[in-house]
N, CA, C and O atoms as a DFTB+ gen file, in Angstrom:
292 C
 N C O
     1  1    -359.176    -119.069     150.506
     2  2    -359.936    -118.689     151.678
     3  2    -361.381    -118.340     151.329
     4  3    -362.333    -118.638     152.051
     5  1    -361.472    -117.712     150.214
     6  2    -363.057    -117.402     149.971
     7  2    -363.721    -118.221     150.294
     8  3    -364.538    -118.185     151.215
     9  1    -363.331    -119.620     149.159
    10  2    -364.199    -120.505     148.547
    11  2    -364.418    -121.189     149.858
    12  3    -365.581    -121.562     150.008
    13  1    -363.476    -121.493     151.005
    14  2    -364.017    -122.146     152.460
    15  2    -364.670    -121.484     152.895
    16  3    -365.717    -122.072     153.167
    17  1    -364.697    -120.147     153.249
    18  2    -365.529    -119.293     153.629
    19  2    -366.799    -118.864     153.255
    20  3    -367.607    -118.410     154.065
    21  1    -367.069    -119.021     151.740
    22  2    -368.639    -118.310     151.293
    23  2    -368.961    -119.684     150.884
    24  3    -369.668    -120.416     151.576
    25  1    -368.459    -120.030     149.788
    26  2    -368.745    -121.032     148.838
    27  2    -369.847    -122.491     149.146
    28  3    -370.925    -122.915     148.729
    29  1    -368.619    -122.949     150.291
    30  2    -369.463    -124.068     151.138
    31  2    -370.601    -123.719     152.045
    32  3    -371.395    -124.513     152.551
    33  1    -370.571    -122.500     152.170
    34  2    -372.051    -122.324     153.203
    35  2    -373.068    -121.754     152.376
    36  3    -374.058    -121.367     152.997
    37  1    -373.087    -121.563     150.817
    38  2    -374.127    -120.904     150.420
    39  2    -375.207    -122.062     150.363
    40  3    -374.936    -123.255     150.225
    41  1    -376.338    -121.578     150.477
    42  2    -377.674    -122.832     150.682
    43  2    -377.879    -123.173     149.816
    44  3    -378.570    -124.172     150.021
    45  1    -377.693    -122.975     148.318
    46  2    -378.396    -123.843     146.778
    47  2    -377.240    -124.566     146.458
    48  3    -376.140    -124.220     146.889
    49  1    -377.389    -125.478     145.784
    50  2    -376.413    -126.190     144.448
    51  2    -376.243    -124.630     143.631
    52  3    -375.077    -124.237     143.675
    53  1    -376.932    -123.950     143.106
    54  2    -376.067    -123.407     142.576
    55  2    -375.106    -121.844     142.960
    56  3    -374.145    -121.192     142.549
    57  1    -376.084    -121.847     143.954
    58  2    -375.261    -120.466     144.633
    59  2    -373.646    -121.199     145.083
    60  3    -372.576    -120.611     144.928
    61  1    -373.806    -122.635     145.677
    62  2    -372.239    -122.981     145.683
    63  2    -371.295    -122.420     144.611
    64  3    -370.262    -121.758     144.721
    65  1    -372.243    -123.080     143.079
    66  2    -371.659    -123.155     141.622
    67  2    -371.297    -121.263     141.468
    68  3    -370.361    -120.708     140.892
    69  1    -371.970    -120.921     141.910
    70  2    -371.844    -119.141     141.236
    71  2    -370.849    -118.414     142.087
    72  3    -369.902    -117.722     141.712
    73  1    -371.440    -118.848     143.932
    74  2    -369.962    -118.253     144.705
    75  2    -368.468    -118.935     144.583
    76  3    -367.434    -118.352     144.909
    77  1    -368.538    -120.342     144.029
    78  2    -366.855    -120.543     143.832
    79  2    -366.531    -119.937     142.277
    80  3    -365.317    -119.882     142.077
    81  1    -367.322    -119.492     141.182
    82  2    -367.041    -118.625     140.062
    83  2    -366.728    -117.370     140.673
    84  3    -365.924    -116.832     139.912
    85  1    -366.962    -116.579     141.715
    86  2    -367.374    -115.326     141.977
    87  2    -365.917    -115.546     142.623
    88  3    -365.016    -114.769     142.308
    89  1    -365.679    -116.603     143.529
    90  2    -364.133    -116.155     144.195
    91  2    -363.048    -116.198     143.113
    92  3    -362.196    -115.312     143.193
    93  1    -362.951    -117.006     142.204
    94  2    -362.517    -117.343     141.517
    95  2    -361.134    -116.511     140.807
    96  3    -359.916    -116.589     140.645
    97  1    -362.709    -115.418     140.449
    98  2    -362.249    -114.502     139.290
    99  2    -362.347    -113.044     139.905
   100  3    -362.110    -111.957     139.378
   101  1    -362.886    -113.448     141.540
   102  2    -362.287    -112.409     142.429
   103  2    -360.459    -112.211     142.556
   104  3    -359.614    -111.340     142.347
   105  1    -360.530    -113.442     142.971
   106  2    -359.362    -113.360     144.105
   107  2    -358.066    -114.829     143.264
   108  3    -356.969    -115.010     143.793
   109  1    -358.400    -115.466     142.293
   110  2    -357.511    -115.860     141.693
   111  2    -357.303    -116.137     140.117
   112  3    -356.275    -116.527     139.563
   113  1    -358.345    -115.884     139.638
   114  2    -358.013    -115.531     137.893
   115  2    -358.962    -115.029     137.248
   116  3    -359.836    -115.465     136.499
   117  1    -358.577    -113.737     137.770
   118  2    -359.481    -112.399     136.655
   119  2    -359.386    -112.392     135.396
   120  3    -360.309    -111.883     134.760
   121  1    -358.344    -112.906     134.756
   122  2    -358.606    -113.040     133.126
   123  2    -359.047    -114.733     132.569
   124  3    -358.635    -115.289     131.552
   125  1    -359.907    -115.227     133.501
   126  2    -360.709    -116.314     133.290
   127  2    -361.196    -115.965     131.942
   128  3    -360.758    -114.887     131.541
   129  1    -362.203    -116.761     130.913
   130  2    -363.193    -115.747     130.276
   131  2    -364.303    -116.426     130.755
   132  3    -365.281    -116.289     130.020
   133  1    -364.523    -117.262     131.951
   134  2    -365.802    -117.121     132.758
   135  2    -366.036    -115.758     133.389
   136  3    -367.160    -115.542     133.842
   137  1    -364.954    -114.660     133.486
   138  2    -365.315    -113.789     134.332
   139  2    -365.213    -112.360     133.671
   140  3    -364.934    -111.442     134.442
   141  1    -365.387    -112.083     132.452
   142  2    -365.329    -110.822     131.519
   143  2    -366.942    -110.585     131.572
   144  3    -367.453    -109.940     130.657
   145  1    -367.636    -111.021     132.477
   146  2    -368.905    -110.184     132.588
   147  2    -369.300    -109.408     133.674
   148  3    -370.346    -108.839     133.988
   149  1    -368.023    -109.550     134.240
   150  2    -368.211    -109.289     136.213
   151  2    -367.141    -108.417     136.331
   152  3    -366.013    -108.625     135.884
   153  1    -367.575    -107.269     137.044
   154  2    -366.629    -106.236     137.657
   155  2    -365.968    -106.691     138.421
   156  3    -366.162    -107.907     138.429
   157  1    -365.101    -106.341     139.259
   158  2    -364.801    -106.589     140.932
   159  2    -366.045    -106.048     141.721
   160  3    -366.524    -106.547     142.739
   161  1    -366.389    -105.151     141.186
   162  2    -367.243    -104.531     142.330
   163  2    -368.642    -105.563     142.479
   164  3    -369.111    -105.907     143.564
   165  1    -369.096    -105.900     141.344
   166  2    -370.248    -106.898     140.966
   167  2    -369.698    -108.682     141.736
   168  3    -370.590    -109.480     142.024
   169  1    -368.638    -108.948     141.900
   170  2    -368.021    -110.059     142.192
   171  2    -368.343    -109.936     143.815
   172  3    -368.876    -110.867     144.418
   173  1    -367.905    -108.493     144.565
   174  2    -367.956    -108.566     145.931
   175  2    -369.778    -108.630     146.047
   176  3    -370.442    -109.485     146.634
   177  1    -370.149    -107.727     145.469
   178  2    -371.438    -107.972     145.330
   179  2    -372.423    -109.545     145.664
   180  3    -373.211    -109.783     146.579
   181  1    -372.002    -110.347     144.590
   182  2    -372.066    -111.641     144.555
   183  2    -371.687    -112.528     146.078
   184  3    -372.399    -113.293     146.727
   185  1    -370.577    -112.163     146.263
   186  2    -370.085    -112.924     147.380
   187  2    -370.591    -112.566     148.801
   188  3    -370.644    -113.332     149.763
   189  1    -371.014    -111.050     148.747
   190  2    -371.795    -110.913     149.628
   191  2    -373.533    -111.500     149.894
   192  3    -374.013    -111.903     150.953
   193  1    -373.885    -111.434     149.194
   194  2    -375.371    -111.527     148.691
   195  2    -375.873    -113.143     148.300
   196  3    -377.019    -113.489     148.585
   197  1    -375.178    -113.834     147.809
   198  2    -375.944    -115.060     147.516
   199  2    -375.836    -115.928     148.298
   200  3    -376.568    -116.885     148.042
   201  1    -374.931    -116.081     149.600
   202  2    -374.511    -117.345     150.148
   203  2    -376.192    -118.058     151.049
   204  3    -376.692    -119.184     151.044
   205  1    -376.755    -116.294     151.948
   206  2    -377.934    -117.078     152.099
   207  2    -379.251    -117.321     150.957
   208  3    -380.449    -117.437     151.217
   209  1    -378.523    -117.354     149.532
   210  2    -380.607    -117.490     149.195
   211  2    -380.355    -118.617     149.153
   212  3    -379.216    -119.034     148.940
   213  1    -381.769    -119.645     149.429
   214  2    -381.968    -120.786     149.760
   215  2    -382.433    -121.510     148.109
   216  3    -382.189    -122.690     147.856
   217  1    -383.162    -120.516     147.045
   218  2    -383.161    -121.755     145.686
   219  2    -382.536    -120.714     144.877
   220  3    -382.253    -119.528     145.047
   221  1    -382.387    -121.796     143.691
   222  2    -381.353    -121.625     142.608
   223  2    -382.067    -120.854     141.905
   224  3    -381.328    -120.005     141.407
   225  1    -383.308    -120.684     141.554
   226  2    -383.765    -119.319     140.321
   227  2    -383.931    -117.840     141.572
   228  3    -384.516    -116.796     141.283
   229  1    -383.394    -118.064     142.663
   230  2    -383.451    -116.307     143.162
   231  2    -381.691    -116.692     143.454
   232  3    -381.425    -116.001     144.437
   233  1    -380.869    -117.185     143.197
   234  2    -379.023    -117.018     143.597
   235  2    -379.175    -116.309     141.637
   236  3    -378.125    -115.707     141.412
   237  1    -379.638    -116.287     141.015
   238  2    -379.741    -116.120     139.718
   239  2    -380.309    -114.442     139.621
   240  3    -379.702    -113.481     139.149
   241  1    -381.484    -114.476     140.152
   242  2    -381.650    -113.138     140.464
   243  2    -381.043    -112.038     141.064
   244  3    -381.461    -110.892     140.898
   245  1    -379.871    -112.382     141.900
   246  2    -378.932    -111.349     142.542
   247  2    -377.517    -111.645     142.096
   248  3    -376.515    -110.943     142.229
   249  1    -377.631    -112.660     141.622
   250  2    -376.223    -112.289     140.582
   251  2    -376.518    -111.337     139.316
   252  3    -375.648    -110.539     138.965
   253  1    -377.732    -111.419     138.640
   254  2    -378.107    -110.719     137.899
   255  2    -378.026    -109.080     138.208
   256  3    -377.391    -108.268     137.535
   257  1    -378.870    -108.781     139.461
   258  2    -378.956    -107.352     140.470
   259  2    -377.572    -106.682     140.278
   260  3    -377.411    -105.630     139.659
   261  1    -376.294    -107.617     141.051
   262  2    -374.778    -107.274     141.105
   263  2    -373.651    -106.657     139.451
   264  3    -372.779    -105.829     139.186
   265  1    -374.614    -107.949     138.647
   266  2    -374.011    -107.619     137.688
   267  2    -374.450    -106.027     136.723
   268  3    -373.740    -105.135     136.258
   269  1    -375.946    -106.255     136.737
   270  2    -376.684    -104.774     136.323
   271  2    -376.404    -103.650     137.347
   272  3    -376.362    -102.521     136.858
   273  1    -376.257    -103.727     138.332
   274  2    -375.570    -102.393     139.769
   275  2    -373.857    -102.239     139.210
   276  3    -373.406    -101.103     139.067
   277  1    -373.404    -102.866     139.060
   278  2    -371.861    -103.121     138.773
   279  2    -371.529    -103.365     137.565
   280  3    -370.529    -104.078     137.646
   281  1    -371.854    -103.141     136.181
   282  2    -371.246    -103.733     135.029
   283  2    -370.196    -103.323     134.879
   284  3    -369.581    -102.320     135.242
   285  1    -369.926    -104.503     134.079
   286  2    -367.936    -104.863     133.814
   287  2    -367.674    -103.681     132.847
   288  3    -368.557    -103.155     132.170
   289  1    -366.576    -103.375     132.852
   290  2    -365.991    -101.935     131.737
   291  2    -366.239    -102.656     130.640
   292  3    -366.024    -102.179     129.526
């Protein structure tokens, strides 16, 4: 459900690429090791926040924000 929900409507190529990582290792495999840099809390973060930025070096900048507000244990 995420990935229909955020994933496909985020506006960059890569905010797609970062919100289907972000559901991913939200909501179906947290012991990815794409996802040992991301809290949950930094993940909702993500999924909230990037779907509208429109280019790929600012979906980079607020995944960055989420992850430094939220770091992983």
């Amino acid at each position: 459900d995420c990935t229909m929900l955020y994933a496909k409507k985020a506006a960059s190529r890569d905010g797609k690429m970062l919100m289907r990582r972000a559901c991913k290792c939200r909501f179906q495999d947290p012991s990815d090791p794409d996802c040992k840099d991301y809290s949950q809390t930094a993940l909702d973060c993500i999924i909230k926040n990037v779907q509208p930025v429109e280019h790929d070096e600012e979906v980079w900048g607020v995944e960055r924000a989420c992850r430094t507000k939220h770091p992983a244990p």
